[in-house]
Tab-separated table of N, CA and C in Angstrom:
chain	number	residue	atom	x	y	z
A	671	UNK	N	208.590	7.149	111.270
A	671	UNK	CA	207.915	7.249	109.999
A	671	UNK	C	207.251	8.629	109.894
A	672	UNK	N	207.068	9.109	108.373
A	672	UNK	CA	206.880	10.623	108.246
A	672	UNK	C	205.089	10.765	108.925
A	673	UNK	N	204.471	9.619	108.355
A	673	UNK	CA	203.408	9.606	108.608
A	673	UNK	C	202.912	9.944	109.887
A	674	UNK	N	204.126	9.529	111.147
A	674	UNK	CA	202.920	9.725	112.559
A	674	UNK	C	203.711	11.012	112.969
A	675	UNK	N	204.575	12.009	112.095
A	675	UNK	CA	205.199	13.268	112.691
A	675	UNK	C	203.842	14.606	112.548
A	676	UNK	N	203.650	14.705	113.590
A	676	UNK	CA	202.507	16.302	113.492
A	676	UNK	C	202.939	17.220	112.253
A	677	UNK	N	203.809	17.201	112.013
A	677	UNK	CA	204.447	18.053	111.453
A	677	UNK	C	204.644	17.608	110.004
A	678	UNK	N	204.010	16.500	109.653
A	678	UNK	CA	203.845	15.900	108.531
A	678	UNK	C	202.962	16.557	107.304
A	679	UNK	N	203.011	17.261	106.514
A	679	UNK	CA	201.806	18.266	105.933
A	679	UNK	C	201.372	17.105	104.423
A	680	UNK	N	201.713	15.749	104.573
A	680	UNK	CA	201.062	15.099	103.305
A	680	UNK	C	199.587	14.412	103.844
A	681	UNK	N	199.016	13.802	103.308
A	681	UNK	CA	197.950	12.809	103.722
A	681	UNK	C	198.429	11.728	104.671
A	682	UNK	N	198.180	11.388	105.613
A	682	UNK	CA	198.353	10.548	106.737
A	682	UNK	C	197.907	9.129	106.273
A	683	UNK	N	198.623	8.391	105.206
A	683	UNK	CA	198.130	7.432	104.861
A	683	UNK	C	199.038	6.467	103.633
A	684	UNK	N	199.624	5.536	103.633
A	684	UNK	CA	200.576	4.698	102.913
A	684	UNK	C	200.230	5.352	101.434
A	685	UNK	N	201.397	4.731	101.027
A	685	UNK	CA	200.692	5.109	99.361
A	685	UNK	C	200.479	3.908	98.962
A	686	UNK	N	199.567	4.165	97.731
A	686	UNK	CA	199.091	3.545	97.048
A	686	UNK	C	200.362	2.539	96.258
A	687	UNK	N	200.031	0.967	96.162
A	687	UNK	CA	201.004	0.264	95.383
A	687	UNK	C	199.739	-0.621	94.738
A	688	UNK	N	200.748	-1.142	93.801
A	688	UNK	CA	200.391	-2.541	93.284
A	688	UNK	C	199.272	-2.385	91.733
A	689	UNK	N	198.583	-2.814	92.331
A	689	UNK	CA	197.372	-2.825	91.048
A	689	UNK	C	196.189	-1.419	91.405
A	690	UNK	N	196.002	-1.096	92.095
A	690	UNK	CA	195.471	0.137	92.542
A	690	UNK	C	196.225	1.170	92.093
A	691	UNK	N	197.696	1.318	92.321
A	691	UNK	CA	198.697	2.016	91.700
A	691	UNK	C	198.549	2.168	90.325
A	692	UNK	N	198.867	1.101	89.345
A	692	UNK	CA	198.493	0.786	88.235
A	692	UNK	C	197.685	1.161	87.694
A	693	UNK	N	196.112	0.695	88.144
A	693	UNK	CA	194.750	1.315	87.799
A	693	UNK	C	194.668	2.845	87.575
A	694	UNK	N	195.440	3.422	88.503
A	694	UNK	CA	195.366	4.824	88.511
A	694	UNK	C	196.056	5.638	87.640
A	695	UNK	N	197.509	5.461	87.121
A	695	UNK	CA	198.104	5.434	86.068
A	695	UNK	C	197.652	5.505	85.022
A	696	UNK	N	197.058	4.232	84.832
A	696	UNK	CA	196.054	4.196	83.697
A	696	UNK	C	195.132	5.003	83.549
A	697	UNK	N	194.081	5.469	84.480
A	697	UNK	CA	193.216	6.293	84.381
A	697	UNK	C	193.687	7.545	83.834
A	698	UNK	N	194.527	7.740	84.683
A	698	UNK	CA	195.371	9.502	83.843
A	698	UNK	C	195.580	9.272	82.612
A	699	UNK	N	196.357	8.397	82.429
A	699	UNK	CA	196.804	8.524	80.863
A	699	UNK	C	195.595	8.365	79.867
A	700	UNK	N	194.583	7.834	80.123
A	700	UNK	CA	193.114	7.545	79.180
A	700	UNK	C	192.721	8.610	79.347
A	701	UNK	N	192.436	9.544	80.646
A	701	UNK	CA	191.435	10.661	80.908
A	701	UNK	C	192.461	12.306	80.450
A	702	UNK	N	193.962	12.397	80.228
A	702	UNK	CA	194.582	13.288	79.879
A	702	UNK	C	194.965	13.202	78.452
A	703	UNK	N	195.201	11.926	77.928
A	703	UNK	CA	195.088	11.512	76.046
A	703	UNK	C	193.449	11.692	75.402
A	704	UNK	N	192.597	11.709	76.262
A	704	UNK	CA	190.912	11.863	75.325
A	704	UNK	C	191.053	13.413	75.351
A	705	UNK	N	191.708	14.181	76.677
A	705	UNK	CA	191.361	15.477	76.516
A	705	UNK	C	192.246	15.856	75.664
A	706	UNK	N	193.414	15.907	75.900
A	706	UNK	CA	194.558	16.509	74.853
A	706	UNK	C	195.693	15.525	73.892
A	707	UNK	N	194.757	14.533	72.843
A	707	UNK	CA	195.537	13.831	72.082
A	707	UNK	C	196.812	13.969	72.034
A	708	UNK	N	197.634	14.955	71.449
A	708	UNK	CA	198.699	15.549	71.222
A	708	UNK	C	199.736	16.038	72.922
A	709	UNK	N	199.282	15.535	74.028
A	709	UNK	CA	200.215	15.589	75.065
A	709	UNK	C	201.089	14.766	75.187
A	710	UNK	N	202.298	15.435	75.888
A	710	UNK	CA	203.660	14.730	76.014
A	710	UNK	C	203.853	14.661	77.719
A	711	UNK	N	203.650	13.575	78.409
A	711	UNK	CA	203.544	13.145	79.678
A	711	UNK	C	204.742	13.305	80.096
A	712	UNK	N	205.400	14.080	80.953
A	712	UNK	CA	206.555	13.848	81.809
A	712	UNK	C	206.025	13.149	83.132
A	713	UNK	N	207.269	11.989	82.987
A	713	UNK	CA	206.557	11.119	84.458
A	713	UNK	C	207.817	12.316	85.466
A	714	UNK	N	207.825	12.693	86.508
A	714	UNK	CA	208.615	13.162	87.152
A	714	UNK	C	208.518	12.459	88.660
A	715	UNK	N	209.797	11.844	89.063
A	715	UNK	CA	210.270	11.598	90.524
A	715	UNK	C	209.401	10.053	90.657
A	716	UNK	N	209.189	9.537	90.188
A	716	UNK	CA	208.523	8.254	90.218
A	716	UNK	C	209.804	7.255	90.955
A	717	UNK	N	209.003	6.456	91.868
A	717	UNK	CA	210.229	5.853	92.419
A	717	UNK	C	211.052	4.493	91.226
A	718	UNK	N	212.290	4.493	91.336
A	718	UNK	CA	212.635	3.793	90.136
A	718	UNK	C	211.935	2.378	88.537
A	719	UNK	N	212.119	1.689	89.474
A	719	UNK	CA	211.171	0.092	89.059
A	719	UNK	C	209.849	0.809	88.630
A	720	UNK	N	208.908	1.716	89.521
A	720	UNK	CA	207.690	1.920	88.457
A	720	UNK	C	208.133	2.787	87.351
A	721	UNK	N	209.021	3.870	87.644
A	721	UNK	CA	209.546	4.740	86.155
A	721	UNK	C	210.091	4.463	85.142
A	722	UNK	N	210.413	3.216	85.176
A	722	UNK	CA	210.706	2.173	84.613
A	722	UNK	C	209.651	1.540	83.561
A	723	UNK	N	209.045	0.888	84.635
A	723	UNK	CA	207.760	-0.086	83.902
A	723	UNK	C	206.949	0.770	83.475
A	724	UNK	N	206.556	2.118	83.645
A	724	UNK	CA	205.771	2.792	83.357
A	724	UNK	C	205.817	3.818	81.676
A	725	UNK	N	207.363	4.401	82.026
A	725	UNK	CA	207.873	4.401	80.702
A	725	UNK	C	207.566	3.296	79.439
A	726	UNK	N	208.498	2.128	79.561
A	726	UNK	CA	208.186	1.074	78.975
A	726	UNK	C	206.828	0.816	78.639
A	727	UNK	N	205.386	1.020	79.050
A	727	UNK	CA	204.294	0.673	78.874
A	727	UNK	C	203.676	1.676	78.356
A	728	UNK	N	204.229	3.078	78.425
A	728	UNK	CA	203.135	4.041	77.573
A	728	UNK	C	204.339	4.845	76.672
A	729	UNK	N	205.192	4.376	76.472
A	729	UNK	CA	206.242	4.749	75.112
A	729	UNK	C	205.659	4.955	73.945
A	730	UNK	N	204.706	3.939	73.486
A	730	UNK	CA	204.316	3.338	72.172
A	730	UNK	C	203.340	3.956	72.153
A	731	UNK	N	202.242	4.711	73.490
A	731	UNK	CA	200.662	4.980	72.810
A	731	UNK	C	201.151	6.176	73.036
A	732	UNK	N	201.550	7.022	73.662
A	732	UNK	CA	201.976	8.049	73.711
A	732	UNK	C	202.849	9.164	73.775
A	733	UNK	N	203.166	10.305	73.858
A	733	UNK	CA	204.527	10.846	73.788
A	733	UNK	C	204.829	10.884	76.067
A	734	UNK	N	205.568	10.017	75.722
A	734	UNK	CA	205.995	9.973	77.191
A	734	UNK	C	207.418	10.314	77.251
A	735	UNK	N	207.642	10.985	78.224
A	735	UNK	CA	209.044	11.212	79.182
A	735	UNK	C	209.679	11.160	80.833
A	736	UNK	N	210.734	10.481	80.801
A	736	UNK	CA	211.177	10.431	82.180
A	736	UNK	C	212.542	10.992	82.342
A	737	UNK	N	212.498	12.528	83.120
A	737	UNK	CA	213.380	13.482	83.140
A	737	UNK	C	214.623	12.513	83.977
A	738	UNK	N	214.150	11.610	84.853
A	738	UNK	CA	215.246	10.823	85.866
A	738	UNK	C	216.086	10.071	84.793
A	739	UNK	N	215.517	9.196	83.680
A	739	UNK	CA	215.742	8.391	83.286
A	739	UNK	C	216.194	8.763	81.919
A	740	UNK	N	215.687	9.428	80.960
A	740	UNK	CA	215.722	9.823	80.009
A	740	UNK	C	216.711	11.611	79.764
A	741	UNK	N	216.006	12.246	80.741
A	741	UNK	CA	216.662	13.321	80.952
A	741	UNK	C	218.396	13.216	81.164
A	742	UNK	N	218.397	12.570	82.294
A	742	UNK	CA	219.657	12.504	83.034
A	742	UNK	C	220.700	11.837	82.040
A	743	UNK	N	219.892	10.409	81.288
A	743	UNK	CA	220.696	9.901	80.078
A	743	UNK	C	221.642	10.491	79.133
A	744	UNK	N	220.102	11.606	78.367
A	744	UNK	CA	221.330	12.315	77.434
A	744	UNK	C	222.140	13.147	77.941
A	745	UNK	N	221.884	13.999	79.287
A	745	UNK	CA	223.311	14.796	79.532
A	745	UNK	C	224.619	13.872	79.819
A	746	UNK	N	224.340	12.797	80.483
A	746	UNK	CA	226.009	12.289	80.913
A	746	UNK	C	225.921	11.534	79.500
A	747	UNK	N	225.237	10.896	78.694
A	747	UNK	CA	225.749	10.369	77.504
A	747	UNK	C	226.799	11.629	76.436
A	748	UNK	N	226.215	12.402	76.648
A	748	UNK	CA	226.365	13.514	75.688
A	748	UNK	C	227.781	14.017	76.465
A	749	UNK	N	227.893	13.920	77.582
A	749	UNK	CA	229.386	14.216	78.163
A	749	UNK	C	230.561	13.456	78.233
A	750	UNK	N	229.895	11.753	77.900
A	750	UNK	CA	230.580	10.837	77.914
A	750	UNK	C	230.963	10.775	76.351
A	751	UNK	N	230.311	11.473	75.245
A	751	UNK	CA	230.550	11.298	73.629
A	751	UNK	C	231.811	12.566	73.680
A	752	UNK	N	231.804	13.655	74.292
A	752	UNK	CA	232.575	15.000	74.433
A	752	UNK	C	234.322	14.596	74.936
A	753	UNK	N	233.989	13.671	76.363
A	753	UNK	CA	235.153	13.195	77.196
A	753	UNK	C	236.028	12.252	75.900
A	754	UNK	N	235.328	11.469	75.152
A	754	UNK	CA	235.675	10.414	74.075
A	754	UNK	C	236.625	11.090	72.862
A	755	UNK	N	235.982	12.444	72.522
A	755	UNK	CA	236.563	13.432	71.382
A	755	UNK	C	237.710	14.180	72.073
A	756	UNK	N	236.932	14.493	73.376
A	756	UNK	CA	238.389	15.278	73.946
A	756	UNK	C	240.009	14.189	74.011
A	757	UNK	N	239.461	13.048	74.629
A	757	UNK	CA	241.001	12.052	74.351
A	757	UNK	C	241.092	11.530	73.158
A	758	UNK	N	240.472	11.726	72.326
A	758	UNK	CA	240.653	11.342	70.647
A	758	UNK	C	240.908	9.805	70.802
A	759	UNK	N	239.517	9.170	71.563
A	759	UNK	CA	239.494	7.700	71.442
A	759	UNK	C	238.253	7.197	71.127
A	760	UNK	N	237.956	6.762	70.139
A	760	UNK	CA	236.523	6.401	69.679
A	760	UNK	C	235.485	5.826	70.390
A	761	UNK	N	234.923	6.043	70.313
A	761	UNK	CA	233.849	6.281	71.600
A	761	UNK	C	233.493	4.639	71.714
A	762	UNK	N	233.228	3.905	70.873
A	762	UNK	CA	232.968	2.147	71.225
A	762	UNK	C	234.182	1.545	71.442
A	763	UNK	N	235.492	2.457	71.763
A	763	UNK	CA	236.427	1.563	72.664
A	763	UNK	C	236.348	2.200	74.320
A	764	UNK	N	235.269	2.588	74.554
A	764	UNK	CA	235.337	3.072	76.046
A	764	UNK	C	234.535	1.890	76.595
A	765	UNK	N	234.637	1.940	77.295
A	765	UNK	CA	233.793	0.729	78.508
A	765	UNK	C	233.535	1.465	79.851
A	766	UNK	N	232.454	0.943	80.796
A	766	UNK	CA	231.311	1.350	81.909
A	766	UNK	C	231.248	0.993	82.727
A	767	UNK	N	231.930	1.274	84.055
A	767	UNK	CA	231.144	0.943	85.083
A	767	UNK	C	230.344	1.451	86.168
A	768	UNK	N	228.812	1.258	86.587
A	768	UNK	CA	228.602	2.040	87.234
A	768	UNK	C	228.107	1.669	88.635
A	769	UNK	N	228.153	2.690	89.593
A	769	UNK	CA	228.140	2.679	90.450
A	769	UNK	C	226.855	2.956	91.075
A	770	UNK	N	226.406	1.765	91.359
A	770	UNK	CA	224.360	2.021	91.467
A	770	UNK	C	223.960	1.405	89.901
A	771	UNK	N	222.603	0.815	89.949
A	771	UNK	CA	222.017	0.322	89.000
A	771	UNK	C	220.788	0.015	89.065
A	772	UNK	N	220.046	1.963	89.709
A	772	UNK	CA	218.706	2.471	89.475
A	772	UNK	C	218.112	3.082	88.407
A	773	UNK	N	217.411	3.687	88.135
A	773	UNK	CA	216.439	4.367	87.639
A	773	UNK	C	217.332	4.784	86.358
A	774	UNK	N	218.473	5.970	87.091
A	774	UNK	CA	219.140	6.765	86.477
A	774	UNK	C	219.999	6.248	85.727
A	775	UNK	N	220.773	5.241	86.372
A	775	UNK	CA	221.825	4.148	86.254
A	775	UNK	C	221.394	3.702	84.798
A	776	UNK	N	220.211	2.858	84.909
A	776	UNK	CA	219.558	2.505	83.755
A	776	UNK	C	219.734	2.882	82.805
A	777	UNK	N	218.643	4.232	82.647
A	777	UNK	CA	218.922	5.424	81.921
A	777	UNK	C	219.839	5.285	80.784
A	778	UNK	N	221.181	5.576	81.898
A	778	UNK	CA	222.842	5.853	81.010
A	778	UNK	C	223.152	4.917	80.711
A	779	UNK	N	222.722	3.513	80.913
A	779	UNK	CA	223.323	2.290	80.300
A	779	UNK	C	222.896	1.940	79.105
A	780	UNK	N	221.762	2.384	78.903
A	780	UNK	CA	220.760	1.735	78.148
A	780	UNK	C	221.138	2.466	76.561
A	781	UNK	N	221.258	3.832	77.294
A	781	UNK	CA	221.593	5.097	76.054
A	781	UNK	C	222.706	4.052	75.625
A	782	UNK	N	223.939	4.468	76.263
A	782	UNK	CA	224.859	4.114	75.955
A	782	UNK	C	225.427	2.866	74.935
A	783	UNK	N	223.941	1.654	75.486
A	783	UNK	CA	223.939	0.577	74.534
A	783	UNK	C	223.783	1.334	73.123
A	784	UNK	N	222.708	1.759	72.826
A	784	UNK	CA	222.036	2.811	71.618
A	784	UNK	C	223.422	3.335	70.940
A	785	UNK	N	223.799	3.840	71.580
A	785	UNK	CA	224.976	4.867	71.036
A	785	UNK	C	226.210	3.690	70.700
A	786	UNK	N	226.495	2.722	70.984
A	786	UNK	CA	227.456	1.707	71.113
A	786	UNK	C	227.269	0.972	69.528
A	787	UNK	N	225.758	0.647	69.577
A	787	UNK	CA	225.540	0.059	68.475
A	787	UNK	C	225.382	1.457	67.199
A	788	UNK	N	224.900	2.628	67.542
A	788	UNK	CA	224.948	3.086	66.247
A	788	UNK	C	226.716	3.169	65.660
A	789	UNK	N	227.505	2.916	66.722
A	789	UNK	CA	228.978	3.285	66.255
A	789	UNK	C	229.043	1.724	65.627
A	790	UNK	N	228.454	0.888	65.665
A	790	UNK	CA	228.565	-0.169	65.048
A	790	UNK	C	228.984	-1.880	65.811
A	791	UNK	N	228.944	-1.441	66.912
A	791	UNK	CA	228.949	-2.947	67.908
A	791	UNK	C	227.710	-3.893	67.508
A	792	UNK	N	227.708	-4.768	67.684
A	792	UNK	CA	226.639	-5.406	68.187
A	792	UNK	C	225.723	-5.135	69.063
A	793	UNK	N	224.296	-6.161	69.786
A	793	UNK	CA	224.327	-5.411	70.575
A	793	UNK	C	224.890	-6.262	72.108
A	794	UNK	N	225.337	-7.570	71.653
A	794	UNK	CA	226.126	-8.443	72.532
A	794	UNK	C	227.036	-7.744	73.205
A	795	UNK	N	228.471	-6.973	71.877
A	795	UNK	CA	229.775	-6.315	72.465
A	795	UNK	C	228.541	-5.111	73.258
A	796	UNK	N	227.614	-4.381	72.969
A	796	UNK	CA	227.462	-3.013	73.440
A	796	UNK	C	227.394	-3.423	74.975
A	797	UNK	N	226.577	-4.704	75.017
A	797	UNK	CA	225.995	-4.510	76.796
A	797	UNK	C	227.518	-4.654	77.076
A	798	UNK	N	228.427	-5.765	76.848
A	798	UNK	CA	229.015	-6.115	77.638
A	798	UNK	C	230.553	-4.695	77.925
A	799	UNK	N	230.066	-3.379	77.362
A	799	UNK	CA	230.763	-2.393	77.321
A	799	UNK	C	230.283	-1.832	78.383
A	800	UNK	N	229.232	-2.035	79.130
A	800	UNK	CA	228.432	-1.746	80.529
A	800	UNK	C	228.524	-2.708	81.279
A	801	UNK	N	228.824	-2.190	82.422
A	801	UNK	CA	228.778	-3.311	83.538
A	801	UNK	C	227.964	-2.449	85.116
A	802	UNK	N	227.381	-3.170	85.959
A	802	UNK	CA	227.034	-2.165	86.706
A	802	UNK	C	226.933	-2.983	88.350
A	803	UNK	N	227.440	-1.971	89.155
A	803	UNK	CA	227.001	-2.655	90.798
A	803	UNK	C	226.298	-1.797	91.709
A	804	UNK	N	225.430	-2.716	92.321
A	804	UNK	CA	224.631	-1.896	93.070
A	804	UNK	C	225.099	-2.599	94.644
A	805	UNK	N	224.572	-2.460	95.390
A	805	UNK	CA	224.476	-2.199	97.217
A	805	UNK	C	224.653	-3.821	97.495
A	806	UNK	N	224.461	-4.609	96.332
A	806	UNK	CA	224.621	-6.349	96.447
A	806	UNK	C	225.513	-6.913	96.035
A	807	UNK	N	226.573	-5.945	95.415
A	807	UNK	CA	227.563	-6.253	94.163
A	807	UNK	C	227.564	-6.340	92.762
A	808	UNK	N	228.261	-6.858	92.157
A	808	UNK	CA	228.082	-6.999	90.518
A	808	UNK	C	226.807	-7.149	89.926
A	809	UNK	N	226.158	-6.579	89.055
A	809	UNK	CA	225.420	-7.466	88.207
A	809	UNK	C	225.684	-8.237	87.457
A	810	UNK	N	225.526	-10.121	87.896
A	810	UNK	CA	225.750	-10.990	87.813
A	810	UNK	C	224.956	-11.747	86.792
A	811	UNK	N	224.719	-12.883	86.345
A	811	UNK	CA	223.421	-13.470	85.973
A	811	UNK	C	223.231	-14.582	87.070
A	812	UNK	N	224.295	-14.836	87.433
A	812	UNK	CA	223.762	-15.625	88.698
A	812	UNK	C	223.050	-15.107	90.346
A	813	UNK	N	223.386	-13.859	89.433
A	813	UNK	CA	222.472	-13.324	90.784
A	813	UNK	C	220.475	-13.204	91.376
A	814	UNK	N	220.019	-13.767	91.924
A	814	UNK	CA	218.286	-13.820	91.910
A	814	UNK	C	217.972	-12.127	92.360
A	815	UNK	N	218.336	-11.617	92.566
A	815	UNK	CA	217.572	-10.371	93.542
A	815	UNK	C	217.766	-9.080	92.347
A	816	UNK	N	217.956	-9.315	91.408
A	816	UNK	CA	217.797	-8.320	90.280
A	816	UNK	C	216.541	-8.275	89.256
A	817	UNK	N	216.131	-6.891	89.048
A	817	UNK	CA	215.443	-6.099	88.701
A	817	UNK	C	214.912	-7.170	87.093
A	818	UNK	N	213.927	-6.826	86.720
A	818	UNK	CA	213.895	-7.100	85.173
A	818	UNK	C	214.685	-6.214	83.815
A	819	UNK	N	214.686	-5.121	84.836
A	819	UNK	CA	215.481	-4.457	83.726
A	819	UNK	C	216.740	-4.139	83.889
A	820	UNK	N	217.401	-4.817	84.442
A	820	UNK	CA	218.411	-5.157	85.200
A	820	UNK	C	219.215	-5.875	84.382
A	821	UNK	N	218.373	-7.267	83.986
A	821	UNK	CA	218.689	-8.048	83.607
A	821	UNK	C	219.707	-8.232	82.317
A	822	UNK	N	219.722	-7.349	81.323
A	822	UNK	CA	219.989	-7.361	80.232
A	822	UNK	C	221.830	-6.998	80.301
A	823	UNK	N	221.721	-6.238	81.573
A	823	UNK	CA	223.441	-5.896	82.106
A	823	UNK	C	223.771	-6.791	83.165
A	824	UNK	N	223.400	-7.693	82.889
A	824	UNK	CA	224.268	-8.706	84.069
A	824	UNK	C	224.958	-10.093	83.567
A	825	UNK	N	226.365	-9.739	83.534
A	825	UNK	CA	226.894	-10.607	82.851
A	825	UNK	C	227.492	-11.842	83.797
A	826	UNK	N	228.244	-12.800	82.648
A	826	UNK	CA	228.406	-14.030	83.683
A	826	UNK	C	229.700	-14.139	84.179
């Protein structure tokens, strides 16, 4: 562990999880929105599941961004709309699978729903134009060990 290497130059001490984690989060975002109303939060390198939940929870009060999640989205979305024009096949007859179904993973699925339905799917056909596996296999719905946000791409 990095923690007991001499050679370790962070704080010698677990990180912070849970509701302490949380609490603290919060504090920034109350104590950096009173000072500068008008800031746009980049969450950067957050480990997945909180960049996630964290996004999701300060979307609405503030201008938030997640370069992993959001960033990474529109470039491969935006390469995946290019690849679609280059074979002159309309982009809601392509279908997804991906390989991993983290942070990033997310991200591009999620866009992709967005972009699925503005071409006019549903948003039933959009998910099921995504499919995704991670280190456990398919995302299933019968599967228990998946994410909440997971959930919405796991078909039966």
């Amino acid at each position: 562990m990095f923690l007991n290497d001499p050679l370790y130059p962070g704080i010698k001490q677990k990180r912070v999880t849970g509701k302490a984690y949380d609490d603290f989060v919060q504090s920034f975002v109350n104590a950096i929105t009173k000072i500068y109303p008008r800031v746009c939060i980049q969450w950067e390198d957050f480990a997945g599941v909180n960049a996630i939940r964290i996004l999701d929870k300060y979307r609405d009060r503030t201008c938030t961004f997640s370069d992993d999640i959001q960033g990474t989205a529109a470039i491969a979305v935006a390469g995946f709309i290019a690849v679609s024009r280059l074979l002159d096949k309309p982009f809601k007859e392509q279908k997804f699978l991906f390989l991993g179904a983290g942070a990033a993973a997310f991200g591009i699925a999620d866009m992709l729903v967005k972009k699925f339905q503005r071409d006019g799917l549903s948003e039933e056909e959009a998910y099921n134009r995504c499919w995704m596996f991670d280190v456990n296999g398919l995302l299933v719905k019968s599967r228990t060990d998946i994410a909440e946000h997971q959930k919405a791409f796991a078909h039966k």
